[in-house]
Coordinates of C-alpha atoms in Angstrom, one line a residue:
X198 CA -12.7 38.3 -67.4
X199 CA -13.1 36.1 -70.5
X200 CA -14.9 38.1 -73.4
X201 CA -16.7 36.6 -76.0
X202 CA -16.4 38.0 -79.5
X203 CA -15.9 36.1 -82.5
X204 CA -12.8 37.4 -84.9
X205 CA -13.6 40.0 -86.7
X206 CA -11.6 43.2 -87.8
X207 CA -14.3 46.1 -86.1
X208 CA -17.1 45.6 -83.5
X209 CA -20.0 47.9 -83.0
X210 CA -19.8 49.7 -79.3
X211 CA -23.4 47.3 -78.8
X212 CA -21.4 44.3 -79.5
X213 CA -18.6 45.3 -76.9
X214 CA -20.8 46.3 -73.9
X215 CA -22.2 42.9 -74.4
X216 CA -19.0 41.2 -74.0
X217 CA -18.0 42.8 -71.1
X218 CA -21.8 43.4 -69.3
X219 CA -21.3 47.2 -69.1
X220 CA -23.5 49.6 -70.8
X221 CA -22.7 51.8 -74.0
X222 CA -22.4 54.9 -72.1
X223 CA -20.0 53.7 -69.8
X224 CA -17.4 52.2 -73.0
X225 CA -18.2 56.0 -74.4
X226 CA -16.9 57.4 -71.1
X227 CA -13.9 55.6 -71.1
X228 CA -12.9 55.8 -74.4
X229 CA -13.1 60.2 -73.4
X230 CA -11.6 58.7 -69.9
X231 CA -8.4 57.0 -71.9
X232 CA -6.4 58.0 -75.0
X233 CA -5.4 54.7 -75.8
X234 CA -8.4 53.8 -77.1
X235 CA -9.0 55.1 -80.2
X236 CA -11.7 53.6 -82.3
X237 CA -12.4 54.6 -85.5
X238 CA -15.9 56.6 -86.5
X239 CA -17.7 56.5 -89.7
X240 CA -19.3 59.6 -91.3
X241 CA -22.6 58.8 -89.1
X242 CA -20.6 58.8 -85.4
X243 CA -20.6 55.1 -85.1
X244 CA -17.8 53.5 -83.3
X245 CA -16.1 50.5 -84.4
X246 CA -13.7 48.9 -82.3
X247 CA -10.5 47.0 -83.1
X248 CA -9.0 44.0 -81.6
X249 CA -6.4 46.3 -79.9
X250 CA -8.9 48.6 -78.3
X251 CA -10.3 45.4 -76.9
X252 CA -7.8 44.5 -75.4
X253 CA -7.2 47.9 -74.0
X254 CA -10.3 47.8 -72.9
X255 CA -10.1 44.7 -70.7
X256 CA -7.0 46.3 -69.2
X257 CA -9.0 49.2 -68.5
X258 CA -12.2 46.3 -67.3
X259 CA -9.2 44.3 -65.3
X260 CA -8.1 47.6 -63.4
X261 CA -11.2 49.5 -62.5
X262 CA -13.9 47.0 -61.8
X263 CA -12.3 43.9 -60.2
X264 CA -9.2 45.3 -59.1
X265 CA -11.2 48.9 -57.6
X266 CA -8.7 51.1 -59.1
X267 CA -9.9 54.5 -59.5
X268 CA -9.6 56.2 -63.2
X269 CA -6.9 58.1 -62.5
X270 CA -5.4 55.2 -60.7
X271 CA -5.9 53.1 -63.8
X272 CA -4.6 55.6 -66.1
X273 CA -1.3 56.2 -63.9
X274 CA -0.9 52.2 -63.6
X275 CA -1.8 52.0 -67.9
X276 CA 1.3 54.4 -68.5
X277 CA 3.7 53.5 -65.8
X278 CA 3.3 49.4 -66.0
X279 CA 4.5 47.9 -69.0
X280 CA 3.5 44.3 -67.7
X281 CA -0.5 44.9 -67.1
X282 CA -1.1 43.3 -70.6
X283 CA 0.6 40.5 -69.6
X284 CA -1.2 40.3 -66.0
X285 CA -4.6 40.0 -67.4
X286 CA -3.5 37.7 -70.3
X287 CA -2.2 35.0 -67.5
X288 CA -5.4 35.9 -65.4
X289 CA -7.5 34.9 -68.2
X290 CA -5.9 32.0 -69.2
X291 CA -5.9 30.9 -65.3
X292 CA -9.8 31.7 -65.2
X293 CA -9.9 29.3 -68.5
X294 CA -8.1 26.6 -66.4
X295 CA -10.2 26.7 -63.2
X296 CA -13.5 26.5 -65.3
X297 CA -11.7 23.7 -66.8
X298 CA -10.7 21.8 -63.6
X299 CA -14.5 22.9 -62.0
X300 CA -16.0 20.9 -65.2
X301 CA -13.8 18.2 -64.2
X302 CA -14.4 18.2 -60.5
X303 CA -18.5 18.2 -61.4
X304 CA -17.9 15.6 -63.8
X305 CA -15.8 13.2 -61.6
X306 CA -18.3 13.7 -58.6
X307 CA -21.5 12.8 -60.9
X308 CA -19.4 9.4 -61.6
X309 CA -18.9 8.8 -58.3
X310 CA -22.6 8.8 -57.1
X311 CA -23.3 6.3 -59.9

């Protein structure tokens, strides 16, 4: 899943269930769900997430919604699989490269019925 957030330091919780399509709730739960996310809270309650618990989070995305995985499940595969970073990294770059070759395809097949 490709996330789009421009490079910043923090991001609201609003900014990050945009990215990934989820609601605010559901990053809450999972932030109760996994200690390895850890954003930091101001004096109000707000969240503000850093790079590294985005990441954490799309490892978390990767796992339970498009590979099924329960919550447990995930959080046994986070601990035990040093490599799931890796996976997703090389999952989104792949997704990047087949958007890439279907831009390609569409383009090619417009020239040809010229």
């Amino acid at each position: 899943m490709k996330i789009n957030l421009a490079d910043k330091l923090y991001y609201s919780i609003g900014e990050v269930a945009k990215a990934f399509d989820v609601n605010t709730s559901l990053i809450r739960y999972w932030e109760q769900e996994f200690p390895i996310i850890k954003p930091k809270k101001n004096k109000k309650g707000n969240r503000y997430f850093t790079p590294e618990d985005i990441k954490n989070l799309q490892m978390i995305y990767h796992l339970v919604k498009e590979k099924g995985y329960t919550l447990d499940g995930a959080r046994i595969a986070l601990t035990t699989n040093s490599k799931i970073s890796e996976t997703v990294t090389i999952i989104d770059r792949l997704e990047f490269i087949k958007a890439e070759l279907q831009k390609l395809k569409a383009s090619l097949a417009d020239k040809d019925s010229e």
